[in-house]
Tab-separated table of N, CA and C in Angstrom:
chain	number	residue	atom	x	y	z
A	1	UNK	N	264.335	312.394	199.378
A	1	UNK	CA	264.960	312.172	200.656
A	1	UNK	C	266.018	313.256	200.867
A	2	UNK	N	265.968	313.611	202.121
A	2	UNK	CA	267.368	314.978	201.978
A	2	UNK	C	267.989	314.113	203.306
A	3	UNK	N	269.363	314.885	202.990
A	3	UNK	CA	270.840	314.063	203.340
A	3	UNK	C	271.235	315.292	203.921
A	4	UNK	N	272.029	314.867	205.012
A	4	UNK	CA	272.684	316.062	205.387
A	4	UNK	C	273.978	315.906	205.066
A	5	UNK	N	274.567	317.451	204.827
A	5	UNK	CA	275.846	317.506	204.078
A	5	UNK	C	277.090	317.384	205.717
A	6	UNK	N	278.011	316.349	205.208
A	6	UNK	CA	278.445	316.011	206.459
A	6	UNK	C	279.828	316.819	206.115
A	7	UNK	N	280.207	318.007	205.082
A	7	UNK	CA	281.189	318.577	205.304
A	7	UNK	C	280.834	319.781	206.707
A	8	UNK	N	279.657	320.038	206.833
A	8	UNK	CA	278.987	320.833	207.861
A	8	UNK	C	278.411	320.250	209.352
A	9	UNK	N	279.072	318.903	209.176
A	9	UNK	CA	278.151	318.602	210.510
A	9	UNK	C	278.743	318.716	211.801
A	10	UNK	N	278.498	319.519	212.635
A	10	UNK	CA	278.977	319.424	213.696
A	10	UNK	C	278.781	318.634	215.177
A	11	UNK	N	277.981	317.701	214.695
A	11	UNK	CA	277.932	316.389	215.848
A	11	UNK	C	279.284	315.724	215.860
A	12	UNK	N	279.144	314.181	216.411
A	12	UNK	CA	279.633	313.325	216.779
A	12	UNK	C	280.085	312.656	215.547
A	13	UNK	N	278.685	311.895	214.987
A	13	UNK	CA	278.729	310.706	214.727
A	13	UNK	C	278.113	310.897	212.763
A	14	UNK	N	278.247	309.803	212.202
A	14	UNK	CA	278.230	309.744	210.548
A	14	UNK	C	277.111	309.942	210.217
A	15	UNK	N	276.410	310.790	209.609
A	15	UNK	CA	275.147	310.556	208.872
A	15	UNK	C	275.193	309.713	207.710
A	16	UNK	N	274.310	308.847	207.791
A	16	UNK	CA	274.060	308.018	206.666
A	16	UNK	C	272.589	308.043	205.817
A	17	UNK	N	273.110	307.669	204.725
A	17	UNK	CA	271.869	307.838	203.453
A	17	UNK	C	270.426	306.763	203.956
A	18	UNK	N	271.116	305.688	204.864
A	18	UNK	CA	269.737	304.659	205.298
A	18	UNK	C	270.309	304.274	206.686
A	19	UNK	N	269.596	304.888	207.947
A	19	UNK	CA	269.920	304.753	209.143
A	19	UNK	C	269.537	304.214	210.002
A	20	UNK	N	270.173	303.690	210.654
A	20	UNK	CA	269.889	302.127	211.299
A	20	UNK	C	269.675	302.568	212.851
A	21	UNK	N	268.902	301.881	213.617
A	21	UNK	CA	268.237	302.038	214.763
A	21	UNK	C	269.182	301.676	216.048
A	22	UNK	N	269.870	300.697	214.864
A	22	UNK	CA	271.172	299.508	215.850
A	22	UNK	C	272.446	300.514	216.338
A	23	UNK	N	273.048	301.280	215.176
A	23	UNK	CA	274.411	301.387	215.424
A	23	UNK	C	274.312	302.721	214.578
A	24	UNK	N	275.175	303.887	215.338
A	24	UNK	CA	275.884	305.119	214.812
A	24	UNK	C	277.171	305.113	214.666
A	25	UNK	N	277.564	305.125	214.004
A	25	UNK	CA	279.072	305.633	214.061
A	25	UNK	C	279.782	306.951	214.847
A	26	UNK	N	280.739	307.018	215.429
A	26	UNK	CA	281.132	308.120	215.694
A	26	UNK	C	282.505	308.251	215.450
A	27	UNK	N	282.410	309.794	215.172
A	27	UNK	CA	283.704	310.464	214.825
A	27	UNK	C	284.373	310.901	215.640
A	28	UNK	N	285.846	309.934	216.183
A	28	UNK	CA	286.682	310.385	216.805
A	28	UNK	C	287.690	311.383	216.765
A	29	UNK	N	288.243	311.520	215.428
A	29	UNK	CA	289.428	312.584	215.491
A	29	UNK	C	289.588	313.608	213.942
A	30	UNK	N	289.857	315.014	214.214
A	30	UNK	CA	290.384	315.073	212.614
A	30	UNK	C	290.659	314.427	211.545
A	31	UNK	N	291.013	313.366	211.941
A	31	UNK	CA	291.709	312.790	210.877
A	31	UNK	C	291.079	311.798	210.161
A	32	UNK	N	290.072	310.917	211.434
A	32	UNK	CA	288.759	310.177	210.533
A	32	UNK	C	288.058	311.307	209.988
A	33	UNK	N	287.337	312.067	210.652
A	33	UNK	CA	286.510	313.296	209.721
A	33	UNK	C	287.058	313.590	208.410
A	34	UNK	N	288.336	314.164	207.866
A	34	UNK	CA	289.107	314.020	207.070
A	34	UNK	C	288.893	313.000	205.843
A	35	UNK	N	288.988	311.763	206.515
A	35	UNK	CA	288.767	310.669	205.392
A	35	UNK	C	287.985	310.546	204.965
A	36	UNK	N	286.456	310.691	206.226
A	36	UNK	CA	285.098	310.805	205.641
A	36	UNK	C	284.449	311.615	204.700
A	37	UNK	N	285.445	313.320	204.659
A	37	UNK	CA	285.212	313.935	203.371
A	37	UNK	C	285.902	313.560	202.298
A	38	UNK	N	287.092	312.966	202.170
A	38	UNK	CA	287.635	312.649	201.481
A	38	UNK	C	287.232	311.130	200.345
A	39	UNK	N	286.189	310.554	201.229
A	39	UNK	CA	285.718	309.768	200.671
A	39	UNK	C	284.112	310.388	200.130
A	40	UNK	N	283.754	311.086	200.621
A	40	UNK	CA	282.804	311.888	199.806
A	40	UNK	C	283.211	312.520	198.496
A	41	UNK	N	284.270	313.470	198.472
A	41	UNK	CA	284.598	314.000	197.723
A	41	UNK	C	284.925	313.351	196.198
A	42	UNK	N	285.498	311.574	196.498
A	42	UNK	CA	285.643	310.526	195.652
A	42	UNK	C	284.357	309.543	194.887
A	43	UNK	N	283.219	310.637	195.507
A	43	UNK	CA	281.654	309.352	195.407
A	43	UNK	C	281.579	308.999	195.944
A	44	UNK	N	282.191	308.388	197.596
A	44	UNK	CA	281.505	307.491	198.163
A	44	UNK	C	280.882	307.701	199.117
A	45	UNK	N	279.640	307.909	198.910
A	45	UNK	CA	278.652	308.359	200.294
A	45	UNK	C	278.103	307.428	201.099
A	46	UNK	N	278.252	308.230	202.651
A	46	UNK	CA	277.792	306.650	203.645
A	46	UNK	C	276.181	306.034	203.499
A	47	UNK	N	276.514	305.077	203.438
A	47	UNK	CA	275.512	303.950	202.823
A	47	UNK	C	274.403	303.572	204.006
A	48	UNK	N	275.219	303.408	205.177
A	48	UNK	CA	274.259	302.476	206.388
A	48	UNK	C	275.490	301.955	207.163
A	49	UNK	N	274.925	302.044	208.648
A	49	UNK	CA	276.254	301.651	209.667
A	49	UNK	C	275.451	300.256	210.456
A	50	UNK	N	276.070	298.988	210.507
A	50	UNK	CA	275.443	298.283	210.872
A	50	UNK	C	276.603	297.650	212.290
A	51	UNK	N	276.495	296.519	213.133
A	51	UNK	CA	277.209	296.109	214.351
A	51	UNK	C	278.067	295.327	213.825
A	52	UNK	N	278.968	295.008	214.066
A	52	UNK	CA	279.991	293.715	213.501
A	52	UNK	C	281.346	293.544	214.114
A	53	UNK	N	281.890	292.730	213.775
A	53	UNK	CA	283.561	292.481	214.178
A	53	UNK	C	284.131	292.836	213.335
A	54	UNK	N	285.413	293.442	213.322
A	54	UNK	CA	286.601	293.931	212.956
A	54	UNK	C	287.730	294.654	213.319
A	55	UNK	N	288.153	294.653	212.680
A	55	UNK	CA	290.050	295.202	213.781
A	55	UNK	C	290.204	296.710	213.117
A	56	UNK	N	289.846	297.514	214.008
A	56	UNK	CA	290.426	298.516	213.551
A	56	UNK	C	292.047	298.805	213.492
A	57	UNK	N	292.596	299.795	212.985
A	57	UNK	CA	294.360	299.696	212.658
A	57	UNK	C	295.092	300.774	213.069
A	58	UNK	N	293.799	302.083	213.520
A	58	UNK	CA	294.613	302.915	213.626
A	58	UNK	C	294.091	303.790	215.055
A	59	UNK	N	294.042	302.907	215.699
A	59	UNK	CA	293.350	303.260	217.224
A	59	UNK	C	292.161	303.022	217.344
A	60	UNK	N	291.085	303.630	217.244
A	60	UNK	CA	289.655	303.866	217.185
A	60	UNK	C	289.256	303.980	215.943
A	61	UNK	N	289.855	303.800	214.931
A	61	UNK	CA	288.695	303.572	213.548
A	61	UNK	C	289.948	303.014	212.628
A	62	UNK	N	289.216	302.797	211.363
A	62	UNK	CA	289.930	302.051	209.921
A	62	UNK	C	289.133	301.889	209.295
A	63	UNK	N	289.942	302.060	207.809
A	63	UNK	CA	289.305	302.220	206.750
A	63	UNK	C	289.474	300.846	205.951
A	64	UNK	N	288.546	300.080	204.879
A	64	UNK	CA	289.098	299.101	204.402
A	64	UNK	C	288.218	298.698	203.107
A	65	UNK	N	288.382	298.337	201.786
A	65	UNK	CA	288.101	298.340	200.929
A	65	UNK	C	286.995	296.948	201.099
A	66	UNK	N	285.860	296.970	200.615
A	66	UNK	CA	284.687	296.003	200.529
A	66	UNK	C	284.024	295.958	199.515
A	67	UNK	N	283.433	294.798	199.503
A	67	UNK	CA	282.802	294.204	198.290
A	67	UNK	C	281.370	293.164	198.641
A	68	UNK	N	279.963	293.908	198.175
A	68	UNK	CA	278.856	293.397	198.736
A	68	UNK	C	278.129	293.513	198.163
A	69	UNK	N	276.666	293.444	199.023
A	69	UNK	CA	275.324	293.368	198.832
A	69	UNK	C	275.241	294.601	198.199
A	70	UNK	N	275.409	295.901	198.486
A	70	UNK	CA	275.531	297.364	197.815
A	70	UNK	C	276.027	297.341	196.928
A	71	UNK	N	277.616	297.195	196.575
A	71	UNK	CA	278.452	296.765	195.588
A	71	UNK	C	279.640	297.367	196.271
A	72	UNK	N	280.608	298.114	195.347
A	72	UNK	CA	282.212	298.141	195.998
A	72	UNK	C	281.785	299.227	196.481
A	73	UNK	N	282.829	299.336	197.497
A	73	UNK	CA	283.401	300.536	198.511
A	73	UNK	C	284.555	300.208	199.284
A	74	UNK	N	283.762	301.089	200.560
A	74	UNK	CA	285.150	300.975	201.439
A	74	UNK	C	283.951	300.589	202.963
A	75	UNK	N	285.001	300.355	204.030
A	75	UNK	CA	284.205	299.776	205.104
A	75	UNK	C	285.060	300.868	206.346
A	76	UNK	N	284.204	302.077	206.931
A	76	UNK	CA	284.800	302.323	208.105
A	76	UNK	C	284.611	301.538	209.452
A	77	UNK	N	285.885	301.248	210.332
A	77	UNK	CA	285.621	300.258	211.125
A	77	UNK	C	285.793	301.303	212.337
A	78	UNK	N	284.598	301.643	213.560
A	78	UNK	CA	284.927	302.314	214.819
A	78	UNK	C	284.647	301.839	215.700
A	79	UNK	N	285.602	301.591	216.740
A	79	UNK	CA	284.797	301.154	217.857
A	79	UNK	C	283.893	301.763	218.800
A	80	UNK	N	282.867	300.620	219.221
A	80	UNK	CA	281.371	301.210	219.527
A	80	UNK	C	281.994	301.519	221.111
A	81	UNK	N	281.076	302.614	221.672
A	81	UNK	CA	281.312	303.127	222.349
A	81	UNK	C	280.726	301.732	224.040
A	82	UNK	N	279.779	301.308	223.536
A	82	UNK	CA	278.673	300.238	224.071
A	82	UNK	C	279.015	299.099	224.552
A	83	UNK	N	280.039	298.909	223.593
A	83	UNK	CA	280.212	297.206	223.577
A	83	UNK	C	281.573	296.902	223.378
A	84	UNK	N	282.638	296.017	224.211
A	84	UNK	CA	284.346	295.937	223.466
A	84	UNK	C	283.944	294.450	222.523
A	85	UNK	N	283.375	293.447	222.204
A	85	UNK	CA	282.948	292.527	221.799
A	85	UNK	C	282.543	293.095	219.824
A	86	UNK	N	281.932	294.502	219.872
A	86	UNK	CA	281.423	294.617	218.288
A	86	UNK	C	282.072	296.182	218.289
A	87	UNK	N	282.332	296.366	216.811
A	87	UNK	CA	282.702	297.456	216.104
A	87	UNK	C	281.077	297.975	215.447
A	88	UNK	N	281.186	299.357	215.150
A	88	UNK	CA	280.366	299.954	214.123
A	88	UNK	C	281.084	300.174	212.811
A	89	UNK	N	280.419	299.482	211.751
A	89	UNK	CA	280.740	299.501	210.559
A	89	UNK	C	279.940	300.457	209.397
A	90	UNK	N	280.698	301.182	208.863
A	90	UNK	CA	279.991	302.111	208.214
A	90	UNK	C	280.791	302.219	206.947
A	91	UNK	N	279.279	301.945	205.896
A	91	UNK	CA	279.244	301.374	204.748
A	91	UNK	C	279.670	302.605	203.295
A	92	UNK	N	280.600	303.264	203.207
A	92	UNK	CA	280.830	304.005	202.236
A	92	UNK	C	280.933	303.286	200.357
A	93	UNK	N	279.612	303.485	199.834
A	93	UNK	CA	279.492	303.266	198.241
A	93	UNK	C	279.246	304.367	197.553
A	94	UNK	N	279.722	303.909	196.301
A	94	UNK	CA	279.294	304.963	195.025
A	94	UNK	C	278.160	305.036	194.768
A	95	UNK	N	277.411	306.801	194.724
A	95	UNK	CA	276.379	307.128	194.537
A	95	UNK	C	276.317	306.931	192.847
């Protein structure tokens, strides 16, 4: 399977390792982009972005530590562009 390297990507939105039909994530500012390498750089590559509720904390996205079906990570929370009712959640685990 090839992955695209998201220190190079110049779209929008998160590439993920298993991509969902439902929900993209998108990248609002330096500073999420930032985290998203930064959480690469730590192992944790994005997993799968699925629809859900949650509060983001820091305008348009947040980061938050999770524990699941994958196993541990972290959970980016953005709001969907689509809907004010659901967030896009995007699933950062250890490869």
């Amino acid at each position: 399977m090839e992955t695209k390297n998201i220190n190079n990507q110049g779209g929008a939105t998160i590439v993920t390792l298993h991509p969902s039909k439902t929900a993209q994530a998108i990248i609002y500012s330096n500073e999420q982009r930032a985290k998203v390498v930064q959480l690469i750089r730590h192992g944790f590559l994005p997993h799968h972005t699925s629809v859900g509720t949650g509060e983001t904390k820091e305008g348009f996205w947040g980061v938050e530590k999770c524990r699941g079906r994958f196993g541990k990570g972290f959970k980016m929370i953005t709001k969907s562009p689509y809907s004010t009712n659901f967030n896009h959640l995007t699933y950062f685990t250890i490869a």
